[in-house]
Amino acid sequence: DVKVTQSSRYLVKRTGEKVFLECVQDMDHENMFWYRQDPGLGLRLIYFSYDVKMKEKGDIPEGYSVSREKKERFSLILESASTNQTSMYLCASSDGQPGTTEAFFGQGTRLTVV
Amino acid sequence: DQQVKQNSPSLSVQEGRISILNCDYTNSMFDYFLWYKKYPAEGPTFLISISSIKDKNEDGRFTVFLNKSAKHLSLHIVPSQPGDSAVYFCAASVDFGNEKLTFGTGTRLTIIP
């Protein structure tokens, strides 16, 4: 089974803190993604990566950055956390092969910024 | 601009009956569509998919229908079971394999015993 593991289930951070959300996948997938889920807005793509050291902006990248130094690990960084970044954060990976776009998700990190 | 829309935020269905969840999209370049199911405090799990070369795909109790001319897809669950109670997201992508998924806003399905 594909496993996508996010380092924390719940986090509480203060406004202005630098926050790191870590994600690891064990299936040698090429693609990794960070989404956030908010009520009434569905899942919105923050950043994604097709390969090590490569990254592309998604639909809502402002206030975030990412790092992919190793194929299995994709980190989301909130440079200076703000209360409007309180959300459920979901990491996903996919193998990037033609014929399949199924992405596998981690269990999510519920981040609260106070 | 919401490219994938699920206009029903919630749906209640009697156990044993058919559940029909709907999804509309605006980007005619989308050529692969997926449904995900999400329980509270868990990540979404893949349910079923369909490519634009088909108009129907079936997997057990789940069937997805695609109407390209109407830019509409639907998920049918029959018979509905209490364990089907969850939030369902439809998603779409432009290219096979490498492209990001664009998600709808979700429909909360409640199965009434």
Tab-separated table of C-alpha atoms in Angstrom:
chain	number	residue	atom	x	y	z
A	1	ASP	CA	0.000	0.000	0.000
A	2	VAL	CA	1.113	3.518	-0.747
A	3	LYS	CA	1.825	5.428	2.361
A	4	VAL	CA	1.943	9.191	2.608
A	5	THR	CA	2.836	10.339	6.090
A	6	GLN	CA	2.510	13.844	7.446
A	7	SER	CA	4.627	14.590	10.490
A	8	SER	CA	1.875	16.068	12.671
A	9	ARG	CA	-1.880	15.574	12.957
A	10	TYR	CA	-2.440	18.780	14.936
A	11	LEU	CA	-0.340	21.926	15.312
A	12	VAL	CA	-0.910	25.193	17.133
A	13	LYS	CA	1.401	28.069	16.234
A	14	ARG	CA	1.581	31.759	17.010
A	15	THR	CA	1.183	34.545	14.481
A	16	GLY	CA	4.520	35.392	12.908
A	17	GLU	CA	6.148	32.032	13.570
A	18	LYS	CA	7.882	30.118	10.809
A	19	VAL	CA	6.102	26.782	10.420
A	20	PHE	CA	7.329	23.609	8.755
A	21	LEU	CA	4.954	20.869	7.625
A	22	GLU	CA	6.685	17.671	6.582
A	23	CYS	CA	5.466	14.953	4.250
A	24	VAL	CA	7.088	11.644	3.325
A	25	GLN	CA	5.945	9.059	0.765
A	26	ASP	CA	7.274	5.527	0.441
A	27	MET	CA	6.318	4.602	-3.139
A	28	ASP	CA	9.049	6.350	-5.107
A	29	HIS	CA	6.467	8.689	-6.622
A	30	GLU	CA	7.626	11.466	-8.932
A	31	ASN	CA	4.931	13.992	-8.048
A	32	MET	CA	4.116	15.518	-4.706
A	33	PHE	CA	1.498	18.122	-3.815
A	34	TRP	CA	0.380	20.352	-0.964
A	35	TYR	CA	-3.300	21.272	-0.692
A	36	ARG	CA	-5.320	23.061	1.928
A	37	GLN	CA	-8.935	22.256	2.683
A	38	ASP	CA	-11.335	24.893	3.935
A	39	PRO	CA	-15.120	24.649	4.413
A	40	GLY	CA	-16.998	25.601	1.270
A	41	LEU	CA	-13.791	25.946	-0.744
A	42	GLY	CA	-12.798	22.319	-1.275
A	43	LEU	CA	-9.151	21.419	-1.762
A	44	ARG	CA	-6.964	24.151	-3.176
A	45	LEU	CA	-3.483	23.514	-4.517
A	46	ILE	CA	-0.675	25.465	-2.854
A	47	TYR	CA	2.465	24.051	-4.494
A	48	PHE	CA	3.525	20.931	-6.336
A	49	SER	CA	6.719	19.248	-7.423
A	50	TYR	CA	7.454	16.942	-10.366
A	51	ASP	CA	10.971	16.083	-9.353
A	52	VAL	CA	13.638	16.656	-6.753
A	53	LYS	CA	14.493	20.347	-6.379
A	54	MET	CA	11.694	21.283	-8.772
A	55	LYS	CA	8.613	23.162	-7.648
A	56	GLU	CA	5.698	24.940	-9.229
A	57	LYS	CA	3.123	27.294	-7.817
A	58	GLY	CA	-0.413	26.118	-7.470
A	59	ASP	CA	-3.497	28.273	-7.153
A	60	ILE	CA	-2.775	29.865	-3.756
A	61	PRO	CA	1.011	30.018	-3.184
A	62	GLU	CA	1.115	33.382	-1.396
A	63	GLY	CA	2.602	33.134	2.076
A	64	TYR	CA	4.011	29.652	1.453
A	65	SER	CA	7.189	28.085	0.135
A	66	VAL	CA	8.246	24.481	-0.374
A	67	SER	CA	11.354	22.345	-0.381
A	68	ARG	CA	12.052	19.030	-2.062
A	69	GLU	CA	15.633	17.982	-1.451
A	70	LYS	CA	14.893	14.248	-1.611
A	71	LYS	CA	12.395	12.407	-3.791
A	72	GLU	CA	10.415	11.015	-0.878
A	73	ARG	CA	10.106	14.233	1.140
A	74	PHE	CA	8.174	17.409	0.407
A	75	SER	CA	8.058	20.202	2.971
A	76	LEU	CA	5.638	23.106	3.167
A	77	ILE	CA	6.891	26.249	4.869
A	78	LEU	CA	4.796	29.083	6.204
A	79	GLU	CA	7.290	31.919	6.287
A	80	SER	CA	5.358	34.010	8.815
A	81	ALA	CA	2.186	32.313	9.975
A	82	SER	CA	-1.027	34.309	9.952
A	83	THR	CA	-4.489	33.510	11.292
A	84	ASN	CA	-5.889	33.139	7.763
A	85	GLN	CA	-3.549	30.178	7.310
A	86	THR	CA	-5.503	28.222	9.919
A	87	SER	CA	-6.630	25.234	7.873
A	88	MET	CA	-6.365	21.516	7.169
A	89	TYR	CA	-3.220	20.847	5.129
A	90	LEU	CA	-3.066	17.766	2.939
A	91	CYS	CA	-0.019	16.298	1.244
A	92	ALA	CA	-0.373	13.957	-1.726
A	93	SER	CA	1.802	12.017	-4.137
A	94	SER	CA	1.324	10.366	-7.529
A	95	ASP	CA	3.526	8.307	-9.807
A	96	GLY	CA	3.197	10.633	-12.780
A	97	GLN	CA	2.917	7.830	-15.290
A	98	PRO	CA	0.651	8.188	-18.325
A	99	GLY	CA	-2.710	6.561	-17.809
A	100	THR	CA	-3.063	7.360	-14.176
A	101	THR	CA	-3.457	10.577	-12.281
A	102	GLU	CA	-4.600	9.052	-9.014
A	103	ALA	CA	-3.042	10.904	-6.107
A	104	PHE	CA	-2.611	9.353	-2.675
A	105	PHE	CA	-3.144	11.568	0.337
A	106	GLY	CA	-1.703	11.738	3.807
A	107	GLN	CA	-3.915	11.952	6.886
A	108	GLY	CA	-3.749	15.728	7.035
A	109	THR	CA	-2.384	18.307	9.461
A	110	ARG	CA	-4.849	20.547	11.229
A	111	LEU	CA	-2.978	23.820	11.763
A	112	THR	CA	-4.308	26.519	14.053
A	113	VAL	CA	-2.585	29.902	14.073
A	114	VAL	CA	-3.376	32.015	17.126
B	1	ASP	CA	-12.623	31.088	-10.765
B	2	GLN	CA	-13.961	27.681	-9.785
B	3	GLN	CA	-13.218	25.338	-12.678
B	4	VAL	CA	-14.789	22.329	-10.973
B	5	LYS	CA	-18.114	22.843	-9.218
B	6	GLN	CA	-20.211	20.731	-6.934
B	7	ASN	CA	-23.391	22.721	-6.488
B	8	SER	CA	-24.919	20.590	-3.746
B	9	PRO	CA	-23.078	21.077	-0.440
B	10	SER	CA	-25.042	18.247	1.149
B	11	LEU	CA	-27.250	15.288	0.275
B	12	SER	CA	-29.248	12.872	2.439
B	13	VAL	CA	-30.275	9.463	1.137
B	14	GLN	CA	-32.090	6.530	2.699
B	15	GLU	CA	-30.032	3.396	3.187
B	16	GLY	CA	-30.465	0.987	0.289
B	17	ARG	CA	-31.489	3.719	-2.182
B	18	ILE	CA	-29.355	5.285	-4.904
B	19	SER	CA	-27.093	8.251	-4.126
B	20	ILE	CA	-26.313	10.562	-7.053
B	21	LEU	CA	-23.598	13.163	-6.667
B	22	ASN	CA	-23.066	15.728	-9.390
B	23	CYS	CA	-20.108	17.712	-10.639
B	24	ASP	CA	-19.733	20.318	-13.401
B	25	TYR	CA	-16.565	21.663	-14.944
B	26	THR	CA	-15.756	24.612	-17.174
B	27	ASN	CA	-12.311	23.774	-18.587
B	28	SER	CA	-12.798	21.823	-21.822
B	29	MET	CA	-9.153	20.732	-21.644
B	30	PHE	CA	-9.844	18.451	-18.691
B	31	ASP	CA	-9.555	14.854	-19.858
B	32	TYR	CA	-9.382	12.781	-16.689
B	33	PHE	CA	-11.822	12.842	-13.800
B	34	LEU	CA	-11.735	11.302	-10.354
B	35	TRP	CA	-13.909	10.968	-7.284
B	36	TYR	CA	-12.478	10.998	-3.783
B	37	LYS	CA	-14.137	10.197	-0.492
B	38	LYS	CA	-13.139	11.904	2.749
B	39	TYR	CA	-13.980	11.071	6.337
B	40	PRO	CA	-13.441	13.707	9.061
B	41	ALA	CA	-9.847	14.057	10.269
B	42	GLU	CA	-8.561	11.797	7.484
B	43	GLY	CA	-7.063	12.419	4.069
B	44	PRO	CA	-9.166	11.858	0.938
B	45	THR	CA	-9.120	8.350	-0.521
B	46	PHE	CA	-9.462	7.582	-4.210
B	47	LEU	CA	-12.780	6.044	-5.212
B	48	ILE	CA	-13.141	5.808	-8.988
B	49	SER	CA	-11.962	7.572	-12.135
B	50	ILE	CA	-12.895	8.017	-15.775
B	51	SER	CA	-11.029	9.249	-18.812
B	52	SER	CA	-12.609	11.447	-21.449
B	53	ILE	CA	-12.607	8.633	-24.005
B	54	LYS	CA	-15.291	6.860	-21.971
B	55	ASP	CA	-18.745	7.866	-20.818
B	56	LYS	CA	-19.130	5.338	-18.020
B	57	ASN	CA	-16.957	3.450	-15.570
B	58	GLU	CA	-18.210	0.988	-13.003
B	59	ASP	CA	-16.616	-0.496	-9.899
B	60	GLY	CA	-18.893	-2.513	-7.661
B	61	ARG	CA	-21.537	-0.240	-6.159
B	62	PHE	CA	-19.933	2.862	-7.698
B	63	THR	CA	-20.500	4.110	-11.239
B	64	VAL	CA	-19.236	7.345	-12.733
B	65	PHE	CA	-20.904	8.869	-15.781
B	66	LEU	CA	-19.307	11.512	-17.974
B	67	ASN	CA	-21.195	13.807	-20.347
B	68	LYS	CA	-18.501	15.749	-22.185
B	69	SER	CA	-20.859	17.920	-24.197
B	70	ALA	CA	-22.526	19.112	-20.992
B	71	LYS	CA	-19.224	19.186	-19.081
B	72	HIS	CA	-20.918	17.175	-16.372
B	73	LEU	CA	-20.080	14.057	-14.415
B	74	SER	CA	-21.965	12.166	-11.780
B	75	LEU	CA	-21.242	9.457	-9.242
B	76	HIS	CA	-23.912	6.856	-8.550
B	77	ILE	CA	-23.772	4.723	-5.436
B	78	VAL	CA	-26.204	1.853	-5.280
B	79	PRO	CA	-27.245	0.542	-2.882
B	80	SER	CA	-26.192	3.235	-0.431
B	81	GLN	CA	-24.797	2.053	2.888
B	82	PRO	CA	-24.215	3.875	6.191
B	83	GLY	CA	-20.441	3.634	5.671
B	84	ASP	CA	-20.846	5.764	2.546
B	85	SER	CA	-21.550	8.798	4.737
B	86	ALA	CA	-18.613	11.121	3.988
B	87	VAL	CA	-17.641	14.163	1.962
B	88	TYR	CA	-17.181	13.412	-1.737
B	89	PHE	CA	-14.903	15.489	-3.932
B	90	CYS	CA	-14.731	15.355	-7.690
B	91	ALA	CA	-11.424	16.276	-9.316
B	92	ALA	CA	-10.182	16.848	-12.836
B	93	SER	CA	-6.864	17.060	-14.646
B	94	VAL	CA	-5.634	18.159	-18.087
B	95	ASP	CA	-2.985	15.569	-18.869
B	96	PHE	CA	-2.588	12.003	-17.859
B	97	GLY	CA	0.102	11.405	-15.305
B	98	ASN	CA	1.870	14.601	-14.606
B	99	GLU	CA	-0.787	17.193	-14.165
B	100	LYS	CA	-2.160	18.560	-10.963
B	101	LEU	CA	-5.712	17.799	-9.864
B	102	THR	CA	-8.300	20.546	-9.600
B	103	PHE	CA	-10.913	19.746	-6.964
B	104	GLY	CA	-14.517	20.724	-6.471
B	105	THR	CA	-15.888	22.090	-3.212
B	106	GLY	CA	-17.290	18.763	-2.035
B	107	THR	CA	-20.690	17.263	-1.225
B	108	ARG	CA	-21.430	15.884	2.223
B	109	LEU	CA	-23.415	12.663	1.801
B	110	THR	CA	-25.426	11.364	4.750
B	111	ILE	CA	-26.970	7.917	4.548
B	112	ILE	CA	-30.015	7.582	6.783
B	113	PRO	CA	-30.421	4.095	8.300
